[in-house]
mmCIF file of C-alpha atoms in Angstrom:
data_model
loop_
_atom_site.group_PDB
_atom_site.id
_atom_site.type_symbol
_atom_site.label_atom_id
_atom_site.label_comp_id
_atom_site.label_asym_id
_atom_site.label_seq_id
_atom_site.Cartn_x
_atom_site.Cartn_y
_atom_site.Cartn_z
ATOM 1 C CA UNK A 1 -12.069 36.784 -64.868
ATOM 2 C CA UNK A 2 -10.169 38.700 -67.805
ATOM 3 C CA UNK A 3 -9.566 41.656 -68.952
ATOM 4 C CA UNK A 4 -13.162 42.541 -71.114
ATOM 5 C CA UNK A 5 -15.129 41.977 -67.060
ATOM 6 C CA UNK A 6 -11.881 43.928 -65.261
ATOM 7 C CA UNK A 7 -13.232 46.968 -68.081
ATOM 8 C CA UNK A 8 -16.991 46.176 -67.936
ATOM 9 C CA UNK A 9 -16.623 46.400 -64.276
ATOM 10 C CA UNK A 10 -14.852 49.468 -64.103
ATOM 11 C CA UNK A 11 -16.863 50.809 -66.542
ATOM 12 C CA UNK A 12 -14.008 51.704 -69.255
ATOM 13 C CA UNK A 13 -12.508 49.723 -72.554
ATOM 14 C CA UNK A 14 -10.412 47.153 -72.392
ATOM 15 C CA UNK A 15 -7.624 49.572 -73.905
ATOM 16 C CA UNK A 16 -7.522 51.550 -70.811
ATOM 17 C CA UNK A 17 -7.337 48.727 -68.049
ATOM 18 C CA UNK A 18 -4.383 47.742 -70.714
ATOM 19 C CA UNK A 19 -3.013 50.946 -70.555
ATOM 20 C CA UNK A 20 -3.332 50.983 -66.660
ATOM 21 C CA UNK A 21 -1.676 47.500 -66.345
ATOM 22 C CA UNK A 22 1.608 48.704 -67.983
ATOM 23 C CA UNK A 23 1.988 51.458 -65.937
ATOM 24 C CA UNK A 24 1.524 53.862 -69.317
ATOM 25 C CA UNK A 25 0.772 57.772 -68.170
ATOM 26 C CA UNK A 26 -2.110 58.898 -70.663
ATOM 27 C CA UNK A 27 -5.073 57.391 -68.285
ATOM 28 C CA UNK A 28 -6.772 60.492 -65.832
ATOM 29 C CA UNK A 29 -6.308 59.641 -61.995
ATOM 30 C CA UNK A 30 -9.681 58.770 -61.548
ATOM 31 C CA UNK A 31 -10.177 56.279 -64.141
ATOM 32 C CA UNK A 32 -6.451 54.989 -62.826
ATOM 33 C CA UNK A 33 -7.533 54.482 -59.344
ATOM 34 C CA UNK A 34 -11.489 52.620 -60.733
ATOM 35 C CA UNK A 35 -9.387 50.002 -62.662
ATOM 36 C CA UNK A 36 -6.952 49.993 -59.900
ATOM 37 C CA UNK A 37 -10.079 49.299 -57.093
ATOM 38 C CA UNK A 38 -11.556 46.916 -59.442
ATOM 39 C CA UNK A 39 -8.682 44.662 -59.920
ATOM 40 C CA UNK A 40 -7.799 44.754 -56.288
ATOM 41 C CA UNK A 41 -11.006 43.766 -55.663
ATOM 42 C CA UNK A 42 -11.442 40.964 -57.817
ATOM 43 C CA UNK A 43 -7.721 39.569 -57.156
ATOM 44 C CA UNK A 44 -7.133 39.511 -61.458
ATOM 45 C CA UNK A 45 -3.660 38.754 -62.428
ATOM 46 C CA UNK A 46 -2.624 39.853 -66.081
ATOM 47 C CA UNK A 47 -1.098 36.919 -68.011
ATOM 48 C CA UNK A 48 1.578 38.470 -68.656
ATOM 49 C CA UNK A 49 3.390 35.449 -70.246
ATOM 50 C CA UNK A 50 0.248 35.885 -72.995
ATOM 51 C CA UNK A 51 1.508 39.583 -73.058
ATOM 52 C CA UNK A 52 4.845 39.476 -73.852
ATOM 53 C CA UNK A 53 4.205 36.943 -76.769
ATOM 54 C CA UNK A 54 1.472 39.262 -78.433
ATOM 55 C CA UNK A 55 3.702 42.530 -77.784
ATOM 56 C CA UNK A 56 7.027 40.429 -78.371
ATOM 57 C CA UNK A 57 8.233 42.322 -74.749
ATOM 58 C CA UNK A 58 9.276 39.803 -72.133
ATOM 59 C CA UNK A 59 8.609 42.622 -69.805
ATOM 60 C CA UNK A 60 12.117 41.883 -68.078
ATOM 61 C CA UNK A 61 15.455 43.437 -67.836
ATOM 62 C CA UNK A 62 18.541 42.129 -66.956
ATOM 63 C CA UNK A 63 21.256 43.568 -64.335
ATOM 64 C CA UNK A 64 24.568 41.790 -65.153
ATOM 65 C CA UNK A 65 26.691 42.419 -61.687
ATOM 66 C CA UNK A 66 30.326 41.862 -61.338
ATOM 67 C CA UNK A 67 30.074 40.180 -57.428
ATOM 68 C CA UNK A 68 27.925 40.603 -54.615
ATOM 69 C CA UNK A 69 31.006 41.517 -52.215
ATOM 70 C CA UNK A 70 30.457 44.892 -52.972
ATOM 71 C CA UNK A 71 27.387 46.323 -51.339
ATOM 72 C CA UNK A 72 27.201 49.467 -53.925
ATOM 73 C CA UNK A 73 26.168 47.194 -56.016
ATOM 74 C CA UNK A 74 23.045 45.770 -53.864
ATOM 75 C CA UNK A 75 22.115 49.951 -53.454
ATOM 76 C CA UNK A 76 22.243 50.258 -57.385
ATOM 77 C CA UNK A 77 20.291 47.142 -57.818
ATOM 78 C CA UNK A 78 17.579 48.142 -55.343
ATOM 79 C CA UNK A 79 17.212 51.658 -57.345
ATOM 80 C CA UNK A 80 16.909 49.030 -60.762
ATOM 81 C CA UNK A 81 14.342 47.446 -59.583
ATOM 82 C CA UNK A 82 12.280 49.681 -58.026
ATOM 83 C CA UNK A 83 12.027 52.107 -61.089
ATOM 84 C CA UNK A 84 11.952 48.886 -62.962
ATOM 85 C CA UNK A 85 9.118 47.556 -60.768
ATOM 86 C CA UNK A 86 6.945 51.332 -61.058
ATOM 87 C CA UNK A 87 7.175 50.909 -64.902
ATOM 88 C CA UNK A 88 5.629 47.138 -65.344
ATOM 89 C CA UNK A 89 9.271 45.251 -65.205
ATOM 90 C CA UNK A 90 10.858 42.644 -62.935
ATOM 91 C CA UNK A 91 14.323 42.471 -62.295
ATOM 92 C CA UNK A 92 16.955 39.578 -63.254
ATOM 93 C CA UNK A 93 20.116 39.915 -61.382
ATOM 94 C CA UNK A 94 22.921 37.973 -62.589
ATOM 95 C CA UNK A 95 26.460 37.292 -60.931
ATOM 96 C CA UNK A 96 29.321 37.197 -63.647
ATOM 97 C CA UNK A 97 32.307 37.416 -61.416
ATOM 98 C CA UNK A 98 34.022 39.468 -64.230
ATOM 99 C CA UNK A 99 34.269 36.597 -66.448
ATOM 100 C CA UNK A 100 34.001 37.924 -69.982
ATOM 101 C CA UNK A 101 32.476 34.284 -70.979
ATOM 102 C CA UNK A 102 29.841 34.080 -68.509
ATOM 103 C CA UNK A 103 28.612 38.023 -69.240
ATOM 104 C CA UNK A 104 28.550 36.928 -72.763
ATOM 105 C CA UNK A 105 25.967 34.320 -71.562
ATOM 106 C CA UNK A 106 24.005 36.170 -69.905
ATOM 107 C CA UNK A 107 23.665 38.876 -72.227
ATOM 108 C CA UNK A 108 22.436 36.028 -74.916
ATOM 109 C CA UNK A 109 19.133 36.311 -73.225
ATOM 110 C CA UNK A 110 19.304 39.646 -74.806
ATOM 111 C CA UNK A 111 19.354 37.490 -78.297
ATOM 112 C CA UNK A 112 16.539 34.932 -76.999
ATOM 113 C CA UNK A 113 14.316 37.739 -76.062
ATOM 114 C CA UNK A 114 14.051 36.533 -72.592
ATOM 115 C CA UNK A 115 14.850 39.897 -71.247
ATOM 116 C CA UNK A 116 13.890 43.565 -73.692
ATOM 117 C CA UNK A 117 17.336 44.971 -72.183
ATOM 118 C CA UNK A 118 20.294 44.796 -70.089
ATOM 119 C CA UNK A 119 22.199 46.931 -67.588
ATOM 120 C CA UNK A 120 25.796 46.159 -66.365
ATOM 121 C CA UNK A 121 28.102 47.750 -64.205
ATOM 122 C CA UNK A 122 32.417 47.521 -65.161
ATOM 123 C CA UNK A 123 32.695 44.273 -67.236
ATOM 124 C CA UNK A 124 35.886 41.618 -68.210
ATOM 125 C CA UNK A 125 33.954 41.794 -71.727
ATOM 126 C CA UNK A 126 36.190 44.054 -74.283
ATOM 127 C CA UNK A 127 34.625 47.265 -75.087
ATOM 128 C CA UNK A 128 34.343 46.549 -79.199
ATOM 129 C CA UNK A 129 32.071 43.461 -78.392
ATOM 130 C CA UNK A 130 30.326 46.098 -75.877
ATOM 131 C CA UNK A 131 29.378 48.335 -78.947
ATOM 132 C CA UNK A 132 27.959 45.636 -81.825
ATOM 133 C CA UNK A 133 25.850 44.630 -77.961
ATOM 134 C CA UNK A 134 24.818 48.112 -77.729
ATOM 135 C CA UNK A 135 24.373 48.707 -81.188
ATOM 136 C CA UNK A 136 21.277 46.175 -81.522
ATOM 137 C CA UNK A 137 20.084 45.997 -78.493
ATOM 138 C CA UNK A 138 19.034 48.289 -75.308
ATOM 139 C CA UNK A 139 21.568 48.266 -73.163
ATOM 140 C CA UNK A 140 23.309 50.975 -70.414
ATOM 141 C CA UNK A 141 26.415 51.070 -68.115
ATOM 142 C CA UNK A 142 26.084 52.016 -64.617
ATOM 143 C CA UNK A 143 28.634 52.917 -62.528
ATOM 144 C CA UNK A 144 31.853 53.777 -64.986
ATOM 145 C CA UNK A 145 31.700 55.837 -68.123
ATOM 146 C CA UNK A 146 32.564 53.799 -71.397
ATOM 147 C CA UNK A 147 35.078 55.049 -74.269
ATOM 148 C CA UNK A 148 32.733 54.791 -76.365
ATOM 149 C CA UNK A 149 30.284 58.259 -77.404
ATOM 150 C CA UNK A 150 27.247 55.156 -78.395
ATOM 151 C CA UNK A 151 26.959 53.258 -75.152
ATOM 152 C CA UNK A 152 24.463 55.188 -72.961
ATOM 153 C CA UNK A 153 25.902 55.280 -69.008
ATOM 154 C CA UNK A 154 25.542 56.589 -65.301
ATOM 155 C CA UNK A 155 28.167 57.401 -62.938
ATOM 156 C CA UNK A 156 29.788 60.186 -60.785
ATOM 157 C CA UNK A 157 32.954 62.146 -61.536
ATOM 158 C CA UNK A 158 35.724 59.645 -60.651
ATOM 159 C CA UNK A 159 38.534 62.294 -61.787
ATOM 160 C CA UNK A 160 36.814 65.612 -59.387
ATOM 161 C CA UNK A 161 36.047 62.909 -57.117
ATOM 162 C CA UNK A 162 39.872 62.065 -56.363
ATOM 163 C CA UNK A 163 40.820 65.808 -56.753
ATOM 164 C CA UNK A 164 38.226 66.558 -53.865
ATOM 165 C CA UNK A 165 40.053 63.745 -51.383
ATOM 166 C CA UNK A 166 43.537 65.274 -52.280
ATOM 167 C CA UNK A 167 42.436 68.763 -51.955
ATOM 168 C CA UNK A 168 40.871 68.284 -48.523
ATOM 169 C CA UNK A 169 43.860 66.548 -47.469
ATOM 170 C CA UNK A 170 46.146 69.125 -48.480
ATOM 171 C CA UNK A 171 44.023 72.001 -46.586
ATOM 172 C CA UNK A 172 44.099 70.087 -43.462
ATOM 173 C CA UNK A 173 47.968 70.073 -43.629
ATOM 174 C CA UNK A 174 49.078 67.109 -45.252
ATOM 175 C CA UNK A 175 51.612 66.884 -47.821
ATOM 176 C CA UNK A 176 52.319 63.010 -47.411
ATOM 177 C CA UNK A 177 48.555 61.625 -49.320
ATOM 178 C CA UNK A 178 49.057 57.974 -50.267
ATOM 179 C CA UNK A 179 46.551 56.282 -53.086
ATOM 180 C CA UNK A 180 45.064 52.666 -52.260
ATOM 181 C CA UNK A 181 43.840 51.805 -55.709
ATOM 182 C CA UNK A 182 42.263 48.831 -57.157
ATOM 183 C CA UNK A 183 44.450 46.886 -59.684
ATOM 184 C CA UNK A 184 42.866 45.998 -62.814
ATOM 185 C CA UNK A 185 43.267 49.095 -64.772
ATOM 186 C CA UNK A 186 39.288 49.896 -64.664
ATOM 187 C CA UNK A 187 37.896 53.202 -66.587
ATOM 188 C CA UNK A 188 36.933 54.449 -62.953
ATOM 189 C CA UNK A 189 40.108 53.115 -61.492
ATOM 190 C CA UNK A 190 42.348 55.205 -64.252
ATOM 191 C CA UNK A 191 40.377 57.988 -63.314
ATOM 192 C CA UNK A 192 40.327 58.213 -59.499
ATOM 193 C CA UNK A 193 44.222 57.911 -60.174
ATOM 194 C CA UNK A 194 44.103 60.557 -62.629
ATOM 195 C CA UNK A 195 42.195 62.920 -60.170
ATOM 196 C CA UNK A 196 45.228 62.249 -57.913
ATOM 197 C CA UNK A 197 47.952 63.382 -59.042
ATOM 198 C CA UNK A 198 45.877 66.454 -61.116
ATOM 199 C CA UNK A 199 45.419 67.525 -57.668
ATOM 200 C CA UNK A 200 48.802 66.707 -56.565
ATOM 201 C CA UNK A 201 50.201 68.688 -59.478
ATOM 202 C CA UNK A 202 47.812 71.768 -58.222
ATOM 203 C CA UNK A 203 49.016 72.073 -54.780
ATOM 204 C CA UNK A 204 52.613 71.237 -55.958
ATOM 205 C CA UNK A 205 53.478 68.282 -54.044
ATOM 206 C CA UNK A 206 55.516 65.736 -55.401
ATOM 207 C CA UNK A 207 54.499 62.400 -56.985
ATOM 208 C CA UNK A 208 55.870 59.761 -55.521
ATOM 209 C CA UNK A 209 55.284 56.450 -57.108
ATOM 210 C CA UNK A 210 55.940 54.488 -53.304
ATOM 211 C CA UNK A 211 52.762 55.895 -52.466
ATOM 212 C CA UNK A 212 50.558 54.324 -54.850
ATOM 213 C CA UNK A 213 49.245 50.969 -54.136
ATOM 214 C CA UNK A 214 46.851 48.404 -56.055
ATOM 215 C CA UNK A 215 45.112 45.886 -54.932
ATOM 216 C CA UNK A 216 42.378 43.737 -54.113
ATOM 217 C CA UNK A 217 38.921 44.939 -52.928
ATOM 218 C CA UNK A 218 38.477 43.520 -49.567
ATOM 219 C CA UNK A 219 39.871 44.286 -46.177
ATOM 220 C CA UNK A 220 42.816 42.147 -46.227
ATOM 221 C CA UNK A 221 43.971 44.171 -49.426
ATOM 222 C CA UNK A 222 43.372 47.088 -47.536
ATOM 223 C CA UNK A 223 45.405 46.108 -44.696
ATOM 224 C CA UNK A 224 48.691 44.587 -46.391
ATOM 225 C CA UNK A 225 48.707 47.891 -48.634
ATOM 226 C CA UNK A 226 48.325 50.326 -45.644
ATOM 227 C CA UNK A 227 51.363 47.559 -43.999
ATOM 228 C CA UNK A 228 53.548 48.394 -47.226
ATOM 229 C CA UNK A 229 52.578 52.003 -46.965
ATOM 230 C CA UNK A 230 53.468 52.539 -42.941
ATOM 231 C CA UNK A 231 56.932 50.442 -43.452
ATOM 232 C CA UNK A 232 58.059 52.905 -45.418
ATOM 233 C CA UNK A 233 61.020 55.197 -44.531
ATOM 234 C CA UNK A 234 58.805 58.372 -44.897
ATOM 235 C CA UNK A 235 54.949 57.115 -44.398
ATOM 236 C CA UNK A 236 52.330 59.202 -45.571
ATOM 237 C CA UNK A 237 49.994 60.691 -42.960
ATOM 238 C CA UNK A 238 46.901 60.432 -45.006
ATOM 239 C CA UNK A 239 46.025 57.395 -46.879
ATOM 240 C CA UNK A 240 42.755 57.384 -49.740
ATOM 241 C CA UNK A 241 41.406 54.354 -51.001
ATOM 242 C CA UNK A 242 39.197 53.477 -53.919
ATOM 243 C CA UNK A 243 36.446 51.372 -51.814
ATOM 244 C CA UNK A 244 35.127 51.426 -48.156
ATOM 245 C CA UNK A 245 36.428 47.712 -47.854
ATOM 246 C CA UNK A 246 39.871 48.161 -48.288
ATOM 247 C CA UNK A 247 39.461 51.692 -46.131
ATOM 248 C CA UNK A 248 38.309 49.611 -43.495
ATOM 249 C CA UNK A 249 41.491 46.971 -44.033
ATOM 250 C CA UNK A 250 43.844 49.875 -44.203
ATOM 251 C CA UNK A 251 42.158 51.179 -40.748
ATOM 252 C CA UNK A 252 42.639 47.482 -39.464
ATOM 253 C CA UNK A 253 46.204 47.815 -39.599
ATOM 254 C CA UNK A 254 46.575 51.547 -38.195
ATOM 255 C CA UNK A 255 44.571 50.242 -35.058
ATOM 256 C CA UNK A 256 46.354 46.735 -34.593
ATOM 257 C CA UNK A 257 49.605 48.930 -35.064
ATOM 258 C CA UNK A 258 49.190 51.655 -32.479
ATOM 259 C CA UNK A 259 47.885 54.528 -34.975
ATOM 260 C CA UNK A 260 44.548 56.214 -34.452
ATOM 261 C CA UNK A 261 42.503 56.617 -37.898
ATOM 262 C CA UNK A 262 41.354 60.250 -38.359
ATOM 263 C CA UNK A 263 44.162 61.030 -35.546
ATOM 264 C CA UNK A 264 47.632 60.157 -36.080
ATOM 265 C CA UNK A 265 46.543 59.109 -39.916
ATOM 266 C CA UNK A 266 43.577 60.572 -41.733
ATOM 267 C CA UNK A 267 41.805 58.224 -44.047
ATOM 268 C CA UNK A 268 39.081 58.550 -47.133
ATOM 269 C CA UNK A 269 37.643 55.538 -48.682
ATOM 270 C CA UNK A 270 35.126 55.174 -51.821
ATOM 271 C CA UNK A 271 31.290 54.510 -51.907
ATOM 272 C CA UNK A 272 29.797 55.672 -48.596
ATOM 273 C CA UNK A 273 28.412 51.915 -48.589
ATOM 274 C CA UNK A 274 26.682 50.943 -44.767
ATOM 275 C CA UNK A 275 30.607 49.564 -44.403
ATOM 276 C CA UNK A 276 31.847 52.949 -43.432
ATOM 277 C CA UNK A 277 29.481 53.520 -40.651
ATOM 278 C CA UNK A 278 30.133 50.184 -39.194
ATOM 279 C CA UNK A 279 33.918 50.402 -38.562
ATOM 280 C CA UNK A 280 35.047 52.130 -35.217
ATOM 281 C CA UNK A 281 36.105 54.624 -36.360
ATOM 282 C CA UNK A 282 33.585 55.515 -38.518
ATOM 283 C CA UNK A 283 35.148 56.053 -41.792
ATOM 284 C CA UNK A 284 35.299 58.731 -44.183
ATOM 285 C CA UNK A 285 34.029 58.650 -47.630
ATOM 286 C CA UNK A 286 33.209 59.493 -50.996
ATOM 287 C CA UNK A 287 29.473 58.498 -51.560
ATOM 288 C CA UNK A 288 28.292 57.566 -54.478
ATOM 289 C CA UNK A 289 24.309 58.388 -55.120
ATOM 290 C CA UNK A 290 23.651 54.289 -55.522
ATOM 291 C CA UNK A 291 19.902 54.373 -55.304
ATOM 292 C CA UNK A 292 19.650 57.306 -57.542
ATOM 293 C CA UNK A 293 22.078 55.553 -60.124
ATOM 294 C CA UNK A 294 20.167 52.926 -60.433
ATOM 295 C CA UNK A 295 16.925 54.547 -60.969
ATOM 296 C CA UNK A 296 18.742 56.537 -63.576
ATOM 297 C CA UNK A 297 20.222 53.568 -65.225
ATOM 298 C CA UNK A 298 16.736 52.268 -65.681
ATOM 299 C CA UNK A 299 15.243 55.311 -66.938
ATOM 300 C CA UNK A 300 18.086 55.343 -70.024
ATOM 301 C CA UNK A 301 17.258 51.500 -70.510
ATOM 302 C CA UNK A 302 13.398 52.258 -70.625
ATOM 303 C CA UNK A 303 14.114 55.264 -73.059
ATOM 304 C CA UNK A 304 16.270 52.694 -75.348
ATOM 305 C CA UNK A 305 13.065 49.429 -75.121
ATOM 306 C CA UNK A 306 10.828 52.274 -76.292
ATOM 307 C CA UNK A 307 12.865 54.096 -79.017
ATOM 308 C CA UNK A 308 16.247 51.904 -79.689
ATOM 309 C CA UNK A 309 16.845 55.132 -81.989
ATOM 310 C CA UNK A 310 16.917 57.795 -78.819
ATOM 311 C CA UNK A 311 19.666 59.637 -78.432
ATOM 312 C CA UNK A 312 22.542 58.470 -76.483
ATOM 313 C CA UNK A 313 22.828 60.067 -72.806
ATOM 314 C CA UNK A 314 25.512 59.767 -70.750
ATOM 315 C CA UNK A 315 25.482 61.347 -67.263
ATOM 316 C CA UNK A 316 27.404 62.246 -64.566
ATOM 317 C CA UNK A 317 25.752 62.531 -60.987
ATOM 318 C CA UNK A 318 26.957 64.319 -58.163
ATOM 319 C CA UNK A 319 29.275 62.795 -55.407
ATOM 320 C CA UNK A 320 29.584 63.787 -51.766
ATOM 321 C CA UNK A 321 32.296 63.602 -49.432
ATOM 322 C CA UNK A 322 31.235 62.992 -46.075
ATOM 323 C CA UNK A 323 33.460 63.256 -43.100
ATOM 324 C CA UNK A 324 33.143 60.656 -40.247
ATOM 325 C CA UNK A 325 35.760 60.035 -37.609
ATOM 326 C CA UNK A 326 39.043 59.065 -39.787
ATOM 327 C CA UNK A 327 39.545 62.738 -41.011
ATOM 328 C CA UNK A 328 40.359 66.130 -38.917
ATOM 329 C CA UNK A 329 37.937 68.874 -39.749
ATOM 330 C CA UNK A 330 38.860 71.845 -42.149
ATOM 331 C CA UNK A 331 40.664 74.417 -40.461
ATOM 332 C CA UNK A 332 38.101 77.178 -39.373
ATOM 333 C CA UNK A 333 38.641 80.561 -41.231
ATOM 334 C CA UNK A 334 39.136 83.700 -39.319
ATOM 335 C CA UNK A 335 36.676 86.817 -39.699
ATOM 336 C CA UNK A 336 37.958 90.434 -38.850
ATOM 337 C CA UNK A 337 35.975 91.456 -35.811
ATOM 338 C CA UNK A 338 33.927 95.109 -36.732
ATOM 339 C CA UNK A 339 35.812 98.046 -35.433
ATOM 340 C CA UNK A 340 33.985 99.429 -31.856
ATOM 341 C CA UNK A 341 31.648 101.787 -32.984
ATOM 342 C CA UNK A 342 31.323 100.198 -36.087
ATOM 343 C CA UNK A 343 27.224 100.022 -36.782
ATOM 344 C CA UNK A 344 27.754 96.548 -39.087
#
C-alpha cells in the first residue's frame, strides 16, 4: 500500500492525500475526512523517513530544557508537543542541565538537519552565540525574553508580575515584603527583582537589602532563606518567592517554627505549578499560562521552518495571581448605603 492506492481509493490525487498527511489547511473537510477514512482503514503509514529526505525536513523539532525539577517546564513541553504533534511534528526533549557545552550539542542537530528547529527555555549559552544560532536557523525562547530585538520569544511580564505580588501585599497591610529570588542573575530573575522594588518605590516603603535573598530552586533553598529571613531582628511578615518550590521550603520552615502561612506570614510563590496545590497550606501564586506558552512557542518556530525571513515576534502573555490559603484576602471596600427614600 502507498500513497498512488491511499488517492485511488479515496478517489483524489496523490497531491492531496500529501497535503492531508502534513496537516496543510488548503484541502475541503470532506475530502480531509475521505483520505482520513481511507487511511484508517487500510492501516497506511507515510514513510516519513523517505519524506524528510525528498523535502530535506526531518519533520522534528527540538525542546532544549534546562532540568526536569521544575514541573513548568513538563506544562510547556506538553503545549510543544501537542501543537507540534497537530502540525505533522514529533517532539525531542533534551536535558542540558544549564551546561552551555551540552546545549551547544544539542543544538548541532540543528546543523545535521536532524531536527528543522529548536526551542529552549533560559540557557548557560551566552546570548552572542544565541544570535549567529538564531540568525541561520529557526529557533525561539520560551519562558524569558532575550536582549536581543532578532531572537523570536514567549513569556509573561516578569517586571508587572513582581509589582502585582508587592502591591497586593501592601493593600493587605504589610509594609515588611521580603524577596526569595533565584541566584544566577537570569533575564526573568533581574526582572521579578526589578518589579520589586518599582513597586516598593510606589507605595514608599523602604528597600532594605536584608530582605532580599537568592538561592537555589528547591525546597531546602526555600527553607534556609525563609530561616535567614525570620532570624532577623525585624522579620518581614510577607515573604515572595520566584518559584512554587522554594515557596513551599519557605512554608516548611514557618510551619516547623510555629508560624501559620497565609496567617501569621503571608506568602506568594512563582508558576502556579500542581506544587502549590499540594502543600497544606495551599500556596499562593503567580501562574504562568505553561500550556499556552508552549503552544505559542511552537507556533513562532513553525512560522520561522516555513519562512526563516518572517518577522521577528516577541510576546508577552498574561499572568494570574491566584490566591490559595498562604495570603489574607483584600480588604473589602465599603459602599455608602442609599439615603431612606432614596428610589436607587
Amino acid at each position: 500500500m502507498n500513497i498512488k492506492d491511499i488517492a485511488l481509493l479515496a478517489e483524489t490525487s496523490v497531491a492531496t492525500v500529501s497535503r492531508v498527511i502534513n496537516n496543510e489547511d488548503n484541502v475541503s473537510p470532506e475530502t480531509k475526512r475521505r483520505v482520513l477514512e481511507v487511511i484508517e482503514a487500510t492501516g497506511y503509514q507515510p514513510n516519513m523517513v523517505g519524506r524528510a529526505l525528498r523535502s530535506q525536513k526531518s519533520r522534528k523539532v527540538l525542546v532544549l530544557l534546562p532540568s526536569i525539577a521544575n514541573p513548568f517546564y513538563s506544562r510547556v513541553l506538553e503545549g510543544v508537543e501537542n501543537r507540534a504533534r497537530s502540525r505533522g511534528y514529533d517532539t525531542i526533549a533534551c536535558i542540558a542541565h544549564r551546561d552551555a557545552a551540552v546545549e551547544a550539542q544539542y543544538l548541532d542537530l540543528l546543523k545535521t538537519k536532524q531536527v528543522d528547529g529548536a526551542i529552549s527555555f533560559t540557557i548557560a549559552m551566552s546570548e552572542e552565540k544565541l544570535q549567529l544560532i538564531s540568525k541561520d536557523y529557526p529557533y525561539v525562547q520560551c519562558g524569558a525574553r532575550t536582549h536581543s530585538p532578532n531572537i523570536p520569544c514567549v513569556c509573561i511580564d516578569n517586571v508587572a508580575a513582581a509589582r502585582e505580588v508587592v502591591s497586593y501585599f501592601f493593600q493587605t497591610g504589610h509594609s515588611r515584603i521580603a524577596f526569595i529570588n533565584g541566584a544566577f542573575s537570569r533575564t526573568y530573575e533581574v526582572e521579578r527583582e526589578q518589579g520589586y522594588r518599582e513597586a516598593l518605590t510606589a507605595h514608599e516603603l523602604p528597600f532594605r537589602k536584608e530582605y532580599i535573598c537568592c538561592c537555589d530552586y528547591d525546597v531546602m533553598g526555600g527553607y534556609y532563606a525563609c530561616e535567614k529571613l525570620m532570624t532577623l531582628s525585624e522579620p518581614p511578615t510577607a515573604l515572595f518567592t520566584s518559584s512554587d518550590k522554594t515557596a513551599a521550603g519557605a512554608c516548611k520552615y514557618l510551619l516547623t517554627h510555629g508560624k501559620l502561612p497565609g496567617k501569621d506570614v503571608d506568602v506568594i510563590g512563582f508558576d502556579g505549578t500542581f506544587l502549590s496545590d499540594m502543600c497544606t497550606p495551599a500556596i499562593s501564586s503567580v501562574k504562568q499560562p505553561g500550556y499556552d506558552m508552549g503552544k505559542t512557542a511552537f507556533d513562532l518556530l513553525y512560522e520561522r521552518i516555513a519562512d526563516p525571513q518572517s518577522v521577528v515576534k516577541r510576546i508577552t502573555m498574561l499572568h494570574t495571581l491566584v490566591h490559595k490559603e498562604t495570603t489574607h484576602p483584600l480588604p473589602k471596600v465599603k459602599t455608602k448605603s442609599a439615603p431612606k427614600g432614596d428610589p436607587t
